[in-house]
Short mmCIF file of C-alpha atoms and ligand atoms in Angstrom, two decimals:
data_model
loop_
_atom_site.label_atom_id
_atom_site.label_comp_id
_atom_site.label_asym_id
_atom_site.label_seq_id
_atom_site.Cartn_x
_atom_site.Cartn_y
_atom_site.Cartn_z
CA MET A 249 -37.01 10.43 9.01
CA LYS A 250 -33.85 7.16 8.56
CA LYS A 251 -30.69 9.17 9.64
CA VAL A 252 -27.31 8.08 7.39
CA VAL A 253 -23.53 9.34 8.35
CA LEU A 254 -22.10 9.37 4.73
CA ALA A 255 -17.93 9.68 5.59
CA TYR A 256 -17.65 13.49 3.46
CA SER A 257 -14.60 14.41 2.05
CA GLY A 258 -15.77 17.71 0.80
CA GLY A 259 -14.62 17.12 -2.96
CA LEU A 260 -18.12 17.07 -5.59
CA ASP A 261 -19.02 13.93 -5.02
CA THR A 262 -19.47 13.33 -1.52
CA SER A 263 -21.66 16.74 -1.75
CA VAL A 264 -23.65 16.17 -4.33
CA ALA A 265 -24.20 12.97 -2.71
CA ILE A 266 -25.85 14.59 0.05
CA ARG A 267 -28.59 16.32 -1.23
CA TRP A 268 -29.35 12.82 -3.47
CA LEU A 269 -29.26 10.96 -0.53
CA LYS A 270 -31.71 13.33 1.27
CA THR A 271 -33.93 13.19 -1.96
CA LYS A 272 -34.06 9.58 -1.24
CA GLY A 273 -35.85 9.86 2.28
CA TYR A 274 -32.34 10.43 4.52
CA GLU A 275 -31.33 12.72 6.70
CA VAL A 276 -27.60 13.11 6.97
CA ILE A 277 -25.03 13.92 8.86
CA ALA A 278 -21.58 14.91 6.76
CA PHE A 279 -18.55 12.82 8.67
CA MET A 280 -15.08 14.51 8.38
CA ALA A 281 -12.18 12.65 9.32
CA ASP A 282 -8.71 14.71 9.85
CA ILE A 283 -5.91 12.79 8.75
CA GLY A 284 -3.69 15.11 7.57
CA GLN A 285 -5.08 15.77 3.91
CA GLU A 286 -4.71 19.34 4.18
CA LYS A 287 -8.47 20.05 3.04
CA THR A 288 -9.79 23.70 4.81
CA THR A 289 -12.54 22.20 6.79
CA ASP A 290 -14.58 25.88 7.49
CA ALA A 291 -15.11 25.56 3.26
CA ALA A 292 -15.90 21.50 3.43
CA ILE A 293 -18.37 21.99 6.15
CA ARG A 294 -20.92 25.21 4.90
CA ARG A 295 -20.72 23.07 1.64
CA ALA A 296 -21.99 20.22 3.44
CA ARG A 297 -24.49 21.85 5.74
CA THR A 298 -25.74 24.01 2.92
CA ALA A 299 -25.65 20.69 0.79
CA GLY A 300 -28.16 19.94 3.44
CA ALA A 301 -26.46 17.64 6.28
CA SER A 302 -28.40 18.04 9.37
CA LYS A 303 -25.04 17.62 11.07
CA VAL A 304 -20.99 17.88 10.88
CA VAL A 305 -19.68 16.06 12.64
CA VAL A 306 -15.65 16.88 11.96
CA ARG A 307 -12.64 14.10 14.24
CA ASP A 308 -8.62 14.65 14.29
CA LEU A 309 -7.71 10.71 13.98
CA LYS A 310 -3.61 11.95 12.90
CA LYS A 311 -2.44 10.35 16.61
CA LYS A 312 -4.79 7.23 16.11
CA PHE A 313 -3.73 6.74 12.67
CA ILE A 314 -0.57 6.95 13.38
CA ALA A 315 -0.43 4.67 16.35
CA GLU A 316 -3.09 2.14 15.32
CA TYR A 317 -2.51 1.91 11.19
CA LEU A 318 0.50 3.22 10.28
CA TRP A 319 2.93 1.95 12.81
CA PRO A 320 1.64 -1.36 13.18
CA ALA A 321 2.21 -1.43 9.02
CA LEU A 322 5.57 0.02 9.12
CA LYS A 323 6.47 -2.53 11.86
CA ALA A 324 5.18 -4.97 9.70
CA ASP A 325 6.98 -3.36 6.54
CA ALA A 326 3.65 -3.55 4.49
CA VAL A 327 4.61 -2.69 0.78
CA TYR A 328 1.93 -3.68 -1.63
CA GLU A 329 3.40 -5.17 -4.45
CA GLY A 330 6.50 -3.97 -4.07
CA ARG A 331 6.16 -0.49 -4.44
CA TYR A 332 2.74 1.05 -2.91
CA THR A 333 3.46 2.01 0.86
CA LEU A 334 -0.71 1.91 1.39
CA ALA A 335 -1.37 5.58 2.61
CA THR A 336 -5.25 5.26 1.17
CA ALA A 337 -5.12 1.21 2.24
CA LEU A 338 -4.59 2.23 5.13
CA SER A 339 -7.04 5.80 5.88
CA ARG A 340 -10.49 3.18 5.12
CA PRO A 341 -10.49 1.10 8.07
CA LEU A 342 -9.93 4.28 10.19
CA ILE A 343 -12.25 5.96 8.57
CA ALA A 344 -14.95 3.69 8.31
CA ALA A 345 -14.50 2.20 12.28
CA GLU A 346 -14.87 5.74 13.23
CA GLN A 347 -18.17 6.45 10.78
CA VAL A 348 -19.35 2.96 12.66
CA ALA A 349 -18.91 4.42 16.21
CA VAL A 350 -20.67 8.22 14.70
CA ALA A 351 -23.51 5.60 13.29
CA HIS A 352 -23.89 4.61 17.41
CA GLU A 353 -23.34 8.07 18.69
CA GLU A 354 -26.13 9.18 16.77
CA LYS A 355 -28.48 5.96 16.50
CA ALA A 356 -28.45 6.31 12.65
CA ALA A 357 -29.63 2.73 10.84
CA ALA A 358 -27.30 3.59 8.06
CA VAL A 359 -23.44 4.61 6.58
CA ALA A 360 -22.78 5.89 3.18
CA HIS A 361 -19.34 6.35 1.25
CA GLY A 362 -18.92 8.64 -2.09
CA CYS A 363 -16.37 5.25 -3.63
CA THR A 364 -17.07 4.44 -7.07
CA GLY A 365 -17.92 0.83 -8.12
CA LYS A 366 -14.31 -0.17 -9.88
CA GLY A 367 -11.58 0.64 -7.10
CA ASN A 368 -10.61 -0.81 -3.68
CA ASP A 369 -12.51 1.87 -1.70
CA GLN A 370 -15.24 0.86 -1.53
CA VAL A 371 -14.47 -2.27 -0.48
CA ARG A 372 -12.34 -1.47 2.43
CA PHE A 373 -15.19 1.15 3.54
CA GLU A 374 -17.89 -2.01 2.75
CA VAL A 375 -15.77 -5.20 4.95
CA THR A 376 -15.29 -2.49 7.62
CA VAL A 377 -18.21 -1.64 7.97
CA GLN A 378 -20.03 -5.25 7.95
CA ALA A 379 -16.90 -6.51 10.35
CA LEU A 380 -17.44 -4.37 12.83
CA ASP A 381 -21.32 -3.31 12.35
CA GLY A 382 -23.49 -6.32 10.55
CA ARG A 383 -26.82 -4.57 10.88
CA LEU A 384 -26.22 -0.85 9.54
CA GLU A 385 -27.48 -0.46 5.29
CA ILE A 386 -24.43 0.85 3.75
CA LEU A 387 -25.07 2.91 0.70
CA ALA A 388 -23.02 3.51 -2.00
CA PRO A 389 -24.84 6.88 -4.17
CA VAL A 390 -22.01 7.29 -6.26
CA ARG A 391 -21.96 3.74 -7.24
CA GLU A 392 -26.22 3.45 -7.95
CA TRP A 393 -26.96 7.78 -9.38
CA GLU A 394 -28.35 8.09 -12.74
CA PHE A 395 -25.22 10.58 -13.29
CA LYS A 396 -22.86 10.28 -15.86
CA SER A 397 -20.10 13.04 -15.73
CA ARG A 398 -18.63 15.25 -13.71
CA GLU A 399 -20.11 17.59 -15.53
CA GLU A 400 -23.89 16.52 -14.82
CA GLU A 401 -22.98 16.27 -11.17
CA VAL A 402 -21.48 20.25 -11.62
CA LEU A 403 -24.99 20.62 -12.68
CA TYR A 404 -27.30 19.46 -9.75
CA ALA A 405 -24.83 20.91 -7.28
CA GLN A 406 -25.51 24.59 -9.07
CA ARG A 407 -29.49 23.80 -9.29
CA HIS A 408 -29.78 23.13 -6.19
CA GLY A 409 -27.24 25.63 -4.72
CA ILE A 410 -24.72 23.64 -3.60
CA PRO A 411 -21.13 25.64 -3.85
CA ILE A 412 -19.23 24.30 -6.10
CA ASP A 413 -15.58 25.63 -7.38
CA VAL A 414 -15.67 24.21 -10.41
CA SER A 415 -12.28 26.34 -11.78
CA LYS A 416 -10.20 24.57 -9.45
CA LYS A 417 -11.02 21.24 -11.60
CA ASN A 418 -8.32 19.02 -11.19
CA PRO A 419 -7.55 16.74 -14.20
CA PHE A 420 -6.38 14.20 -11.59
CA SER A 421 -7.42 12.05 -8.57
CA ILE A 422 -5.92 12.67 -5.33
CA ASP A 423 -6.11 10.79 -2.25
CA LYS A 424 -4.04 12.34 0.83
CA ASN A 425 -3.52 11.58 4.46
CA ILE A 426 0.11 11.85 6.02
CA TRP A 427 1.70 8.93 5.47
CA GLY A 428 1.88 9.85 1.22
CA VAL A 429 -0.38 11.15 -1.83
CA SER A 430 -1.90 8.36 -4.02
CA VAL A 431 -2.71 9.89 -7.65
CA GLU A 432 -4.46 8.63 -11.37
CA ALA A 433 -6.75 9.01 -14.06
CA GLY A 434 -6.43 12.05 -16.42
CA ILE A 435 -3.12 11.61 -18.37
CA LEU A 436 -2.24 8.95 -15.50
CA GLU A 437 -4.67 6.55 -17.80
CA ASN A 438 -1.81 5.83 -20.11
CA PRO A 439 0.84 3.68 -18.51
CA ASN A 440 3.03 4.63 -21.69
CA ALA A 441 2.94 8.64 -21.27
CA GLU A 442 5.29 9.56 -18.44
CA PRO A 443 3.56 11.65 -14.99
CA PRO A 444 3.65 15.30 -15.74
CA GLU A 445 5.09 17.61 -13.00
CA GLU A 446 1.79 18.57 -12.59
CA ALA A 447 0.62 15.22 -11.10
CA PHE A 448 2.75 15.54 -8.28
CA GLN A 449 1.59 17.00 -4.97
CA TRP A 450 4.31 17.44 -2.68
CA THR A 451 7.68 16.73 -4.81
CA ARG A 452 6.53 19.43 -7.81
CA GLY A 453 9.45 20.12 -8.81
CA ALA A 454 12.64 17.75 -7.52
CA GLY A 455 14.51 17.20 -10.78
CA LYS A 456 15.31 21.03 -11.18
CA ARG A 457 15.80 21.75 -6.96
CA ASN A 458 19.57 21.88 -6.37
CA VAL A 459 19.73 19.82 -3.49
CA LYS A 460 23.24 19.06 -1.93
CA GLU A 461 23.66 15.87 -0.09
CA ARG A 462 22.66 15.14 3.36
CA LEU A 463 22.20 12.94 6.10
CA ILE A 464 19.54 12.22 8.47
CA GLU A 465 19.34 9.75 11.20
CA VAL A 466 16.11 8.00 12.90
CA GLU A 467 16.40 6.37 16.40
CA PHE A 468 13.42 3.71 16.83
CA LEU A 469 12.47 1.78 19.69
CA LYS A 470 10.78 -1.95 19.41
CA GLY A 471 10.11 -0.78 15.58
CA ILE A 472 9.05 2.97 16.13
CA PRO A 473 10.80 5.91 15.34
CA ILE A 474 11.04 8.15 18.60
CA GLY A 475 13.54 10.60 16.75
CA LEU A 476 14.87 12.09 14.44
CA ASN A 477 18.48 13.74 13.69
CA GLY A 478 19.93 13.13 18.10
CA ARG A 479 16.46 14.45 18.86
CA ARG A 480 13.44 12.95 20.72
CA LYS A 481 10.14 13.50 18.13
CA GLU A 482 6.62 12.76 18.65
CA ALA A 483 4.92 10.82 16.51
CA LEU A 484 3.03 13.67 13.90
CA SER A 485 5.93 15.72 13.74
CA LEU A 486 8.31 13.64 12.83
CA ILE A 487 6.67 11.91 10.51
CA GLU A 488 5.30 15.42 8.80
CA GLU A 489 9.27 16.94 9.01
CA LEU A 490 10.27 13.67 7.05
CA ASN A 491 7.74 14.65 4.58
CA GLN A 492 8.99 17.95 4.02
CA ILE A 493 12.89 16.72 3.95
CA GLY A 494 12.03 14.31 2.27
CA ALA A 495 9.20 15.71 -0.08
CA LEU A 496 12.77 18.34 -1.45
CA TYR A 497 14.49 15.74 -2.59
CA GLY A 498 11.30 14.44 -4.70
CA ILE A 499 12.41 11.27 -2.22
CA GLY A 500 8.87 8.84 -1.83
CA ARG A 501 7.88 9.00 -6.22
CA THR A 502 6.16 5.29 -6.98
CA ASP A 503 4.88 4.81 -10.99
CA MET A 504 3.13 1.70 -10.78
CA MET A 505 0.83 -0.43 -12.49
CA GLU A 506 -1.38 -1.84 -9.69
CA ASN A 507 -3.57 -4.48 -9.27
CA ARG A 508 -6.55 -3.80 -8.08
CA LEU A 509 -8.83 -6.14 -6.48
CA VAL A 510 -11.75 -5.59 -8.30
CA GLY A 511 -9.16 -7.09 -11.42
CA ILE A 512 -8.14 -3.96 -12.89
CA LYS A 513 -5.17 -2.93 -13.69
CA SER A 514 -4.68 0.36 -12.81
CA ARG A 515 -1.76 2.49 -13.28
CA GLU A 516 -1.06 4.99 -10.19
CA THR A 517 1.41 7.73 -8.94
CA TYR A 518 2.33 7.85 -5.08
CA GLU A 519 4.32 10.61 -3.16
CA ALA A 520 5.42 8.62 0.32
CA PRO A 521 8.47 10.14 1.60
CA ALA A 522 8.07 9.60 5.00
CA ALA A 523 6.61 6.42 4.56
CA THR A 524 9.79 5.22 2.06
CA LEU A 525 12.38 7.13 4.44
CA LEU A 526 11.03 5.18 7.81
CA LEU A 527 10.57 1.63 6.33
CA GLN A 528 13.95 1.82 4.41
CA ALA A 529 15.21 2.54 7.99
CA HIS A 530 13.41 -0.03 9.90
CA LYS A 531 14.17 -2.74 7.29
CA ASP A 532 17.97 -2.54 7.89
CA LEU A 533 17.58 -1.83 11.58
CA GLU A 534 15.73 -5.46 11.25
CA SER A 535 18.29 -6.69 8.81
CA LEU A 536 20.48 -5.92 11.88
CA VAL A 537 18.90 -7.58 14.93
CA LEU A 538 16.85 -10.40 13.74
CA ASP A 539 18.49 -13.72 13.53
CA ARG A 540 18.52 -14.44 9.43
CA GLU A 541 15.24 -17.25 9.80
CA LEU A 542 13.56 -14.38 11.40
CA LEU A 543 13.73 -12.20 8.79
CA HIS A 544 13.84 -14.16 5.84
CA TYR A 545 10.43 -15.89 7.78
CA LYS A 546 8.87 -12.31 8.53
CA GLU A 547 9.43 -11.14 4.81
CA SER A 548 6.41 -14.02 3.44
CA VAL A 549 4.30 -12.30 6.86
CA SER A 550 4.78 -8.49 5.56
CA GLN A 551 4.23 -9.65 1.96
CA LYS A 552 1.18 -11.29 3.82
CA VAL A 553 -0.21 -7.80 5.76
CA ALA A 554 -0.16 -5.35 2.72
CA GLU A 555 -2.43 -7.55 0.58
CA ILE A 556 -4.42 -7.61 3.73
CA ILE A 557 -4.38 -3.80 3.95
CA TYR A 558 -4.97 -3.58 -0.31
CA TYR A 559 -7.67 -5.91 0.05
CA GLY A 560 -10.24 -4.15 2.80
CA LEU A 561 -9.41 -7.04 5.86
CA TRP A 562 -7.84 -4.90 8.34
CA PHE A 563 -11.02 -6.24 10.81
CA THR A 564 -10.34 -9.69 10.41
CA PRO A 565 -8.98 -12.66 12.75
CA LEU A 566 -5.91 -13.23 10.04
CA ARG A 567 -4.51 -9.71 10.51
CA LYS A 568 -4.62 -9.83 14.03
CA ALA A 569 -3.13 -13.05 14.13
CA LEU A 570 -0.22 -11.45 12.23
CA ASP A 571 0.00 -8.47 14.02
CA ALA A 572 0.70 -9.92 17.43
CA PHE A 573 3.72 -12.17 14.96
CA VAL A 574 4.96 -9.19 13.94
CA ASN A 575 4.83 -7.14 18.25
CA ALA A 576 6.59 -10.43 18.84
CA THR A 577 9.92 -9.58 16.22
CA GLN A 578 10.09 -5.85 17.18
CA GLY A 579 11.07 -5.85 20.78
CA LYS A 580 14.86 -5.76 19.80
CA VAL A 581 14.73 -3.26 17.03
CA THR A 582 16.28 -0.67 18.69
CA GLY A 583 18.53 1.64 17.64
CA ARG A 584 19.48 4.27 14.82
CA VAL A 585 20.18 4.30 10.95
CA ARG A 586 21.55 6.45 9.71
CA LEU A 587 20.40 7.72 5.49
CA LYS A 588 22.46 9.89 3.10
CA LEU A 589 19.17 12.43 0.89
CA ARG A 590 20.20 12.59 -2.96
CA LYS A 591 17.57 13.85 -5.51
CA TYR A 592 15.32 11.24 -5.76
CA SER A 593 16.66 9.09 -3.09
CA ALA A 594 18.19 7.83 0.03
CA GLN A 595 20.73 5.15 0.97
CA VAL A 596 21.41 3.53 3.95
CA VAL A 597 24.92 4.29 5.15
CA GLY A 598 25.37 3.68 8.90
CA ARG A 599 23.35 1.28 11.67
CA ASN A 600 23.84 1.00 15.09
CA SER A 601 21.85 -1.46 17.91
CA PRO A 602 22.15 -2.25 21.49
CA TYR A 603 21.03 -5.26 20.38
CA SER A 604 22.75 -6.04 17.03
CA LEU A 605 23.76 -9.39 15.92
CA TYR A 606 26.40 -8.46 14.03
CA ARG A 607 30.09 -10.01 15.68
CA GLU A 608 33.38 -8.41 13.76
CA SER A 609 35.63 -11.18 15.15
CA LEU A 610 32.98 -13.49 12.98
CA ALA A 611 32.21 -11.45 10.38
CA THR A 612 36.73 -9.97 9.72
CA TYR A 613 39.07 -10.12 7.48
CA GLY A 614 41.29 -9.45 9.35
CA ALA A 615 43.77 -10.43 12.44
CA LYS A 616 41.14 -10.22 14.97
CA ASP A 617 39.19 -13.04 13.19
CA ALA A 618 38.00 -15.55 15.81
CA PHE A 619 35.96 -17.78 13.44
CA ASP A 620 37.58 -21.40 13.28
CA GLN A 621 37.64 -22.18 9.62
CA ARG A 622 38.44 -25.30 9.85
CA LEU A 623 34.65 -26.11 11.05
CA ALA A 624 33.23 -24.55 7.52
CA LYS A 625 34.27 -28.03 5.93
CA GLY A 626 31.49 -30.65 8.01
CA PHE A 627 29.19 -28.17 8.02
CA ILE A 628 29.65 -28.22 3.76
CA ASP A 629 29.98 -32.01 3.73
CA LEU A 630 26.58 -32.81 6.10
CA TRP A 631 24.47 -29.73 4.05
CA ALA A 632 25.63 -30.94 0.97
CA LEU A 633 24.83 -34.46 1.44
CA PRO A 634 21.79 -35.38 -0.12
CA TYR A 635 22.82 -33.73 -2.91
CA LYS A 636 26.10 -35.79 -3.78
CA SER A 637 26.62 -37.46 -6.62
CA ASN A 638 28.42 -40.32 -7.48
CA ARG A 639 28.80 -42.35 -3.70
N1 LIG B 193 -4.71 2.70 -5.60
C1 LIG B 193 -4.88 2.88 -4.66
C2 LIG B 193 -5.54 1.72 -3.43
O1 LIG B 193 -6.33 1.19 -3.97
C3 LIG B 193 -5.20 4.71 -4.71
C4 LIG B 193 -6.42 4.88 -4.35
C5 LIG B 193 -6.56 5.73 -3.97
N2 LIG B 193 -8.19 7.47 -4.84
C6 LIG B 193 -8.19 8.10 -5.03
N3 LIG B 193 -8.92 8.94 -5.04
N4 LIG B 193 -6.51 8.52 -6.25
O2 LIG B 193 -5.34 1.87 -2.49
#
């Protein structure tokens, strides 16, 4: 029997996919990546077995996710269309790459995913697999099978004794990891309807909560966050703590119209408290330590990196080359940034760095001014020369 490694989430689609792949003649190995999606793994493992998986492989990829995907994206200030901090998009190449590794270990000839044919995730999975091992066969059951509705899938699951909690039907499609929550479908498909409070998973109720203004301080070393409020923090607990604090304030909520790679416009809501706070702080620190030209040039790179991530092109030469550029900009992104948290937003209120390019003696309007204002005239005359009329 041909072996296939399926990226398994524990949900209805991928549970049904296990059985469906078996009927197509495959031995199915279910692969679960733990990237902090808060799913109960034990129940999911049992479900995979009952559905017919010959083996369930679970891997904790949280540390790898942070070190190899989230920090590079943070250093790049990668944000898609100005607002989406890319939690889902960043997780796909990681999951797919690990899936390829499992396929090699298990001597499987194929990999499978549970993405639909309408989204970005199918692209991200498949481009990654093709880049890493072009010989692997790729199967996309949800894109091919005969079920036309959730109800048909539930019936199929029931007929095959796959335990599905039908009562738990969520009206939204939710994808979650430590970098954020992505929510779509249901009432959100009407772009003019305000997202109901139930659409929010981490920040629910923030609007009603009575929160006091609060200061936090993030410390960076070469572009990477290493401390919070004066204490050294290991990466995962730093992100988790910022998610907790930020969620209380409703920070990092986004409601946006988004352009998918497949050409569809969609309405998405996101919650990304830690990502939002870290990106805000990181960018602010860069504006203190990077010179003007480098900073401006880097902005265009940020946008390109965000597109690359969104478009599923993580494992490409361009991404690697831009990553090298980004790393070359981060040597002095060291220092501390203070943010004031208020309901739904945070503001940077202070920043300092041993590499600060700010010179008070140059900037001041006070008595200690060291800037020779007479030099300005010659500079402006030359600056204006190409445009001067009536010469
Ligand atoms: N639109 C986002 C993206 O393409 C999120 C997709 C998340 N999937 C979901 N089931 N909500 O990255």
